[in-house]
Amino acid sequence: PNTYRFMRHFYPILIGIILIVLSTPLAYAEEPQNAENPQRTMKRSSLFAPAPREYVRPFTWGAEIGASIDLSGTENSTIDIDLFAGYRHAMLKCLGVGVGIHPSFQKDQLFVPIYALCRYNILPQNSLLFVEGRAGYSINKLPHNNTQGGFYGSAGLGINLSMSRRFDTHIILAYSYMNIGAHHYEFKRIPAQDSHMVTIRIGISF
């Protein structure tokens, strides 16, 4: 039953990833190569395109979908849906805030992390790769109507799949940490848990 539940939730994620990846070369191809930038220009490259100078808005927002696989034996693997918004400039890809909805695969649990977000391009003239860090607080809805919270953090490496004037797409592989405080489940006291997870996300930003 757990395997069936995992696959039932994983198929929509896989389909979404395939559609976004297939759309990124088309999105780039539609963009003018010599567009003037009324604010500033930035040399950017991606997995599917060279590195022209393109118009970059100072404000960015977007969404991500992915999954976190628990490596600590606490059965807290989740489907991850996140929204974010922030400021960008030069090598700074995004400095802002985000919120997620992360339902658990195997338990009646829901995690809602609220966090500060920073993404930074690794090289000044080639932004194919970037690093990402997150830190914040997770509101945890646990079985038997237990609700509590704890620290949430994540650090990872991202690849820009495509960059255009309309939108950018990316994929991120990260390590995530979440603290779940002590609570009661089926009349038993469950001690505080530390969840260590491998996370993969694919996202779009505007």
PDB file of C-alpha atoms in Angstrom:
ATOM      1  CA  PRO A   1       0.000   0.000   0.000  1.00  0.00           C
ATOM      2  CA  ASN A   2       2.824   2.427   0.761  1.00  0.00           C
ATOM      3  CA  THR A   3       4.422   1.773  -2.629  1.00  0.00           C
ATOM      4  CA  TYR A   4       1.086   2.307  -4.395  1.00  0.00           C
ATOM      5  CA  ARG A   5       0.526   5.568  -2.515  1.00  0.00           C
ATOM      6  CA  PHE A   6       4.034   6.771  -3.409  1.00  0.00           C
ATOM      7  CA  MET A   7       3.576   6.054  -7.127  1.00  0.00           C
ATOM      8  CA  ARG A   8       0.102   7.612  -7.202  1.00  0.00           C
ATOM      9  CA  HIS A   9       1.585  10.911  -5.993  1.00  0.00           C
ATOM     10  CA  PHE A  10       4.825  10.620  -7.941  1.00  0.00           C
ATOM     11  CA  TYR A  11       3.299  10.317 -11.434  1.00  0.00           C
ATOM     12  CA  PRO A  12       1.869  13.895 -11.503  1.00  0.00           C
ATOM     13  CA  ILE A  13       5.262  15.228 -10.404  1.00  0.00           C
ATOM     14  CA  LEU A  14       7.048  13.278 -13.142  1.00  0.00           C
ATOM     15  CA  ILE A  15       4.603  14.488 -15.805  1.00  0.00           C
ATOM     16  CA  GLY A  16       5.033  18.097 -14.665  1.00  0.00           C
ATOM     17  CA  ILE A  17       8.825  17.808 -14.805  1.00  0.00           C
ATOM     18  CA  ILE A  18       8.722  16.366 -18.344  1.00  0.00           C
ATOM     19  CA  LEU A  19       6.396  19.125 -19.588  1.00  0.00           C
ATOM     20  CA  ILE A  20       8.536  21.924 -18.139  1.00  0.00           C
ATOM     21  CA  VAL A  21      11.787  20.466 -19.494  1.00  0.00           C
ATOM     22  CA  LEU A  22      10.290  20.004 -22.975  1.00  0.00           C
ATOM     23  CA  SER A  23       8.934  23.565 -23.016  1.00  0.00           C
ATOM     24  CA  THR A  24      12.173  25.334 -22.082  1.00  0.00           C
ATOM     25  CA  PRO A  25      13.924  25.255 -25.505  1.00  0.00           C
ATOM     26  CA  LEU A  26      10.762  26.612 -27.153  1.00  0.00           C
ATOM     27  CA  ALA A  27      10.504  29.415 -24.622  1.00  0.00           C
ATOM     28  CA  TYR A  28      14.052  30.477 -25.307  1.00  0.00           C
ATOM     29  CA  ALA A  29      13.681  30.254 -29.088  1.00  0.00           C
ATOM     30  CA  GLU A  30      10.789  32.730 -29.045  1.00  0.00           C
ATOM     31  CA  GLU A  31      12.859  35.450 -27.395  1.00  0.00           C
ATOM     32  CA  PRO A  32      14.517  38.290 -29.355  1.00  0.00           C
ATOM     33  CA  GLN A  33      18.267  38.050 -29.182  1.00  0.00           C
ATOM     34  CA  ASN A  34      19.019  41.775 -29.281  1.00  0.00           C
ATOM     35  CA  ALA A  35      16.401  43.156 -26.898  1.00  0.00           C
ATOM     36  CA  GLU A  36      17.219  46.435 -25.223  1.00  0.00           C
ATOM     37  CA  ASN A  37      17.188  46.433 -21.464  1.00  0.00           C
ATOM     38  CA  PRO A  38      15.573  49.547 -19.991  1.00  0.00           C
ATOM     39  CA  GLN A  39      16.894  48.658 -16.547  1.00  0.00           C
ATOM     40  CA  ARG A  40      20.057  46.586 -17.027  1.00  0.00           C
ATOM     41  CA  THR A  41      21.441  43.597 -18.921  1.00  0.00           C
ATOM     42  CA  MET A  42      23.046  40.441 -17.681  1.00  0.00           C
ATOM     43  CA  LYS A  43      24.964  37.693 -19.457  1.00  0.00           C
ATOM     44  CA  ARG A  44      23.154  34.467 -18.700  1.00  0.00           C
ATOM     45  CA  SER A  45      23.496  30.892 -19.929  1.00  0.00           C
ATOM     46  CA  SER A  46      21.423  27.779 -19.475  1.00  0.00           C
ATOM     47  CA  LEU A  47      21.407  24.092 -20.226  1.00  0.00           C
ATOM     48  CA  PHE A  48      19.521  24.601 -23.500  1.00  0.00           C
ATOM     49  CA  ALA A  49      20.904  27.922 -24.734  1.00  0.00           C
ATOM     50  CA  PRO A  50      24.063  30.038 -25.090  1.00  0.00           C
ATOM     51  CA  ALA A  51      24.715  33.122 -23.022  1.00  0.00           C
ATOM     52  CA  PRO A  52      23.293  36.272 -24.619  1.00  0.00           C
ATOM     53  CA  ARG A  53      22.686  39.489 -22.757  1.00  0.00           C
ATOM     54  CA  GLU A  54      19.046  39.628 -21.771  1.00  0.00           C
ATOM     55  CA  TYR A  55      16.613  41.848 -19.928  1.00  0.00           C
ATOM     56  CA  VAL A  56      16.312  40.918 -16.253  1.00  0.00           C
ATOM     57  CA  ARG A  57      13.595  42.298 -14.001  1.00  0.00           C
ATOM     58  CA  PRO A  58      14.671  43.156 -10.432  1.00  0.00           C
ATOM     59  CA  PHE A  59      11.663  41.344  -8.921  1.00  0.00           C
ATOM     60  CA  THR A  60      11.114  37.615  -9.357  1.00  0.00           C
ATOM     61  CA  TRP A  61       8.519  35.121  -8.214  1.00  0.00           C
ATOM     62  CA  GLY A  62       7.768  31.519  -9.030  1.00  0.00           C
ATOM     63  CA  ALA A  63       6.800  28.009  -8.002  1.00  0.00           C
ATOM     64  CA  GLU A  64       8.447  24.632  -7.556  1.00  0.00           C
ATOM     65  CA  ILE A  65       7.308  21.027  -7.377  1.00  0.00           C
ATOM     66  CA  GLY A  66       9.354  18.072  -6.226  1.00  0.00           C
ATOM     67  CA  ALA A  67       9.855  15.440  -3.568  1.00  0.00           C
ATOM     68  CA  SER A  68      11.950  14.879  -0.434  1.00  0.00           C
ATOM     69  CA  ILE A  69      13.116  11.356   0.415  1.00  0.00           C
ATOM     70  CA  ASP A  70      13.682  10.769   4.115  1.00  0.00           C
ATOM     71  CA  LEU A  71      17.049   9.157   4.918  1.00  0.00           C
ATOM     72  CA  SER A  72      16.684   9.077   8.708  1.00  0.00           C
ATOM     73  CA  GLY A  73      14.110   6.295   9.041  1.00  0.00           C
ATOM     74  CA  THR A  74      11.294   8.536  10.307  1.00  0.00           C
ATOM     75  CA  GLU A  75       9.014   7.918   7.277  1.00  0.00           C
ATOM     76  CA  ASN A  76       8.660  11.644   6.618  1.00  0.00           C
ATOM     77  CA  SER A  77       9.163  11.585   2.838  1.00  0.00           C
ATOM     78  CA  THR A  78       7.043  14.289   1.246  1.00  0.00           C
ATOM     79  CA  ILE A  79       5.688  15.768  -1.949  1.00  0.00           C
ATOM     80  CA  ASP A  80       6.904  19.376  -2.080  1.00  0.00           C
ATOM     81  CA  ILE A  81       5.029  22.330  -3.563  1.00  0.00           C
ATOM     82  CA  ASP A  82       6.590  25.750  -2.946  1.00  0.00           C
ATOM     83  CA  LEU A  83       5.951  29.392  -3.844  1.00  0.00           C
ATOM     84  CA  PHE A  84       8.621  32.087  -3.577  1.00  0.00           C
ATOM     85  CA  ALA A  85       9.225  35.751  -4.333  1.00  0.00           C
ATOM     86  CA  GLY A  86      12.199  38.059  -4.004  1.00  0.00           C
ATOM     87  CA  TYR A  87      14.752  40.477  -5.423  1.00  0.00           C
ATOM     88  CA  ARG A  88      17.436  39.666  -8.030  1.00  0.00           C
ATOM     89  CA  HIS A  89      20.428  41.574  -9.273  1.00  0.00           C
ATOM     90  CA  ALA A  90      23.573  40.577 -11.201  1.00  0.00           C
ATOM     91  CA  MET A  91      24.836  37.298  -9.683  1.00  0.00           C
ATOM     92  CA  LEU A  92      22.057  37.274  -7.081  1.00  0.00           C
ATOM     93  CA  LYS A  93      19.389  35.032  -8.602  1.00  0.00           C
ATOM     94  CA  CYS A  94      16.873  35.484  -5.780  1.00  0.00           C
ATOM     95  CA  LEU A  95      16.871  36.909  -2.265  1.00  0.00           C
ATOM     96  CA  GLY A  96      13.448  36.646  -0.718  1.00  0.00           C
ATOM     97  CA  VAL A  97      10.959  34.471   1.100  1.00  0.00           C
ATOM     98  CA  GLY A  98       9.053  31.289   0.367  1.00  0.00           C
ATOM     99  CA  VAL A  99       6.328  29.027   1.703  1.00  0.00           C
ATOM    100  CA  GLY A 100       5.709  25.360   1.033  1.00  0.00           C
ATOM    101  CA  ILE A 101       3.037  22.704   1.359  1.00  0.00           C
ATOM    102  CA  HIS A 102       4.683  19.332   1.926  1.00  0.00           C
ATOM    103  CA  PRO A 103       2.249  16.432   2.535  1.00  0.00           C
ATOM    104  CA  SER A 104       3.750  13.168   3.720  1.00  0.00           C
ATOM    105  CA  PHE A 105       3.665  10.058   1.509  1.00  0.00           C
ATOM    106  CA  GLN A 106       2.975   7.516   4.234  1.00  0.00           C
ATOM    107  CA  LYS A 107       1.443   9.293   7.212  1.00  0.00           C
ATOM    108  CA  ASP A 108      -1.390  11.656   7.943  1.00  0.00           C
ATOM    109  CA  GLN A 109       1.058  14.533   8.178  1.00  0.00           C
ATOM    110  CA  LEU A 110       1.438  17.925   6.552  1.00  0.00           C
ATOM    111  CA  PHE A 111       4.454  20.233   6.801  1.00  0.00           C
ATOM    112  CA  VAL A 112       4.223  23.944   5.978  1.00  0.00           C
ATOM    113  CA  PRO A 113       7.724  25.506   5.942  1.00  0.00           C
ATOM    114  CA  ILE A 114       8.059  29.295   5.882  1.00  0.00           C
ATOM    115  CA  TYR A 115      11.592  30.394   5.082  1.00  0.00           C
ATOM    116  CA  ALA A 116      14.097  32.948   3.866  1.00  0.00           C
ATOM    117  CA  LEU A 117      15.589  32.034   0.489  1.00  0.00           C
ATOM    118  CA  CYS A 118      18.857  32.916  -1.238  1.00  0.00           C
ATOM    119  CA  ARG A 119      20.051  31.755  -4.668  1.00  0.00           C
ATOM    120  CA  TYR A 120      23.393  32.876  -6.023  1.00  0.00           C
ATOM    121  CA  ASN A 121      25.022  32.206  -9.374  1.00  0.00           C
ATOM    122  CA  ILE A 122      28.392  30.506  -9.056  1.00  0.00           C
ATOM    123  CA  LEU A 123      30.166  32.343 -11.899  1.00  0.00           C
ATOM    124  CA  PRO A 124      29.726  36.017 -12.877  1.00  0.00           C
ATOM    125  CA  GLN A 125      29.729  35.425 -16.649  1.00  0.00           C
ATOM    126  CA  ASN A 126      28.095  32.012 -16.758  1.00  0.00           C
ATOM    127  CA  SER A 127      25.025  31.356 -14.651  1.00  0.00           C
ATOM    128  CA  LEU A 128      24.455  27.765 -15.685  1.00  0.00           C
ATOM    129  CA  LEU A 129      24.968  26.698 -12.047  1.00  0.00           C
ATOM    130  CA  PHE A 130      23.800  28.323  -8.834  1.00  0.00           C
ATOM    131  CA  VAL A 131      23.709  27.525  -5.120  1.00  0.00           C
ATOM    132  CA  GLU A 132      20.652  27.787  -2.913  1.00  0.00           C
ATOM    133  CA  GLY A 133      20.076  28.079   0.823  1.00  0.00           C
ATOM    134  CA  ARG A 134      16.889  28.124   2.882  1.00  0.00           C
ATOM    135  CA  ALA A 135      16.292  28.662   6.593  1.00  0.00           C
ATOM    136  CA  GLY A 136      13.058  29.088   8.469  1.00  0.00           C
ATOM    137  CA  TYR A 137      10.318  27.516  10.532  1.00  0.00           C
ATOM    138  CA  SER A 138       8.033  24.603   9.671  1.00  0.00           C
ATOM    139  CA  ILE A 139       4.470  24.286  10.963  1.00  0.00           C
ATOM    140  CA  ASN A 140       3.865  20.567  11.330  1.00  0.00           C
ATOM    141  CA  LYS A 141       0.390  19.009  11.333  1.00  0.00           C
ATOM    142  CA  LEU A 142       0.792  15.538  12.804  1.00  0.00           C
ATOM    143  CA  PRO A 143      -1.621  12.609  13.388  1.00  0.00           C
ATOM    144  CA  HIS A 144      -4.385  12.927  15.979  1.00  0.00           C
ATOM    145  CA  ASN A 145      -4.621  16.691  15.359  1.00  0.00           C
ATOM    146  CA  ASN A 146      -1.224  17.378  16.872  1.00  0.00           C
ATOM    147  CA  THR A 147       0.236  20.625  15.579  1.00  0.00           C
ATOM    148  CA  GLN A 148       3.682  21.957  16.427  1.00  0.00           C
ATOM    149  CA  GLY A 149       6.718  23.380  14.722  1.00  0.00           C
ATOM    150  CA  GLY A 150      10.457  23.323  14.373  1.00  0.00           C
ATOM    151  CA  PHE A 151      13.459  24.492  12.385  1.00  0.00           C
ATOM    152  CA  TYR A 152      13.549  23.938   8.626  1.00  0.00           C
ATOM    153  CA  GLY A 153      16.646  24.318   6.459  1.00  0.00           C
ATOM    154  CA  SER A 154      17.938  23.302   3.040  1.00  0.00           C
ATOM    155  CA  ALA A 155      21.094  23.715   0.956  1.00  0.00           C
ATOM    156  CA  GLY A 156      21.607  22.628  -2.623  1.00  0.00           C
ATOM    157  CA  LEU A 157      22.985  23.045  -6.125  1.00  0.00           C
ATOM    158  CA  GLY A 158      20.834  24.138  -9.058  1.00  0.00           C
ATOM    159  CA  ILE A 159      21.024  24.094 -12.859  1.00  0.00           C
ATOM    160  CA  ASN A 160      19.299  26.671 -15.046  1.00  0.00           C
ATOM    161  CA  LEU A 161      17.375  24.679 -17.646  1.00  0.00           C
ATOM    162  CA  SER A 162      16.326  27.728 -19.651  1.00  0.00           C
ATOM    163  CA  MET A 163      16.349  31.516 -19.284  1.00  0.00           C
ATOM    164  CA  SER A 164      14.188  33.873 -21.285  1.00  0.00           C
ATOM    165  CA  ARG A 165      12.513  37.246 -20.963  1.00  0.00           C
ATOM    166  CA  ARG A 166       9.217  35.581 -20.089  1.00  0.00           C
ATOM    167  CA  PHE A 167      10.328  32.985 -17.558  1.00  0.00           C
ATOM    168  CA  ASP A 168      13.209  30.849 -16.318  1.00  0.00           C
ATOM    169  CA  THR A 169      13.207  27.159 -15.398  1.00  0.00           C
ATOM    170  CA  HIS A 170      15.590  25.301 -13.128  1.00  0.00           C
ATOM    171  CA  ILE A 171      16.198  22.040 -11.302  1.00  0.00           C
ATOM    172  CA  ILE A 172      17.706  21.751  -7.808  1.00  0.00           C
ATOM    173  CA  LEU A 173      19.227  18.846  -5.893  1.00  0.00           C
ATOM    174  CA  ALA A 174      19.445  19.616  -2.186  1.00  0.00           C
ATOM    175  CA  TYR A 175      19.886  18.352   1.350  1.00  0.00           C
ATOM    176  CA  SER A 176      16.969  19.274   3.605  1.00  0.00           C
ATOM    177  CA  TYR A 177      16.591  19.173   7.378  1.00  0.00           C
ATOM    178  CA  MET A 178      13.435  19.401   9.435  1.00  0.00           C
ATOM    179  CA  ASN A 179      12.944  19.185  13.179  1.00  0.00           C
ATOM    180  CA  ILE A 180       9.764  17.573  14.481  1.00  0.00           C
ATOM    181  CA  GLY A 181       9.152  18.103  18.185  1.00  0.00           C
ATOM    182  CA  ALA A 182       7.879  15.525  20.647  1.00  0.00           C
ATOM    183  CA  HIS A 183       4.208  14.589  20.209  1.00  0.00           C
ATOM    184  CA  HIS A 184       1.701  11.823  20.889  1.00  0.00           C
ATOM    185  CA  TYR A 185       0.640   9.242  18.323  1.00  0.00           C
ATOM    186  CA  GLU A 186      -1.748   6.342  19.046  1.00  0.00           C
ATOM    187  CA  PHE A 187      -1.524   7.089  22.786  1.00  0.00           C
ATOM    188  CA  LYS A 188       2.254   6.889  22.706  1.00  0.00           C
ATOM    189  CA  ARG A 189       4.672   9.715  23.224  1.00  0.00           C
ATOM    190  CA  ILE A 190       6.919  10.115  20.173  1.00  0.00           C
ATOM    191  CA  PRO A 191      10.205  11.852  21.030  1.00  0.00           C
ATOM    192  CA  ALA A 192      11.588  14.735  18.999  1.00  0.00           C
ATOM    193  CA  GLN A 193      12.845  13.679  15.582  1.00  0.00           C
ATOM    194  CA  ASP A 194      15.398  15.048  13.143  1.00  0.00           C
ATOM    195  CA  SER A 195      14.527  14.357   9.514  1.00  0.00           C
ATOM    196  CA  HIS A 196      17.430  14.358   7.046  1.00  0.00           C
ATOM    197  CA  MET A 197      16.242  14.276   3.442  1.00  0.00           C
ATOM    198  CA  VAL A 198      17.444  14.349  -0.145  1.00  0.00           C
ATOM    199  CA  THR A 199      15.285  16.761  -2.131  1.00  0.00           C
ATOM    200  CA  ILE A 200      14.810  17.290  -5.851  1.00  0.00           C
ATOM    201  CA  ARG A 201      12.787  20.236  -7.145  1.00  0.00           C
ATOM    202  CA  ILE A 202      11.982  21.617 -10.563  1.00  0.00           C
ATOM    203  CA  GLY A 203      10.752  25.167 -10.766  1.00  0.00           C
ATOM    204  CA  ILE A 204       9.732  28.125 -12.862  1.00  0.00           C
ATOM    205  CA  SER A 205      10.267  31.803 -12.089  1.00  0.00           C
ATOM    206  CA  PHE A 206       8.996  34.996 -13.718  1.00  0.00           C
TER     207      PHE A 206
END
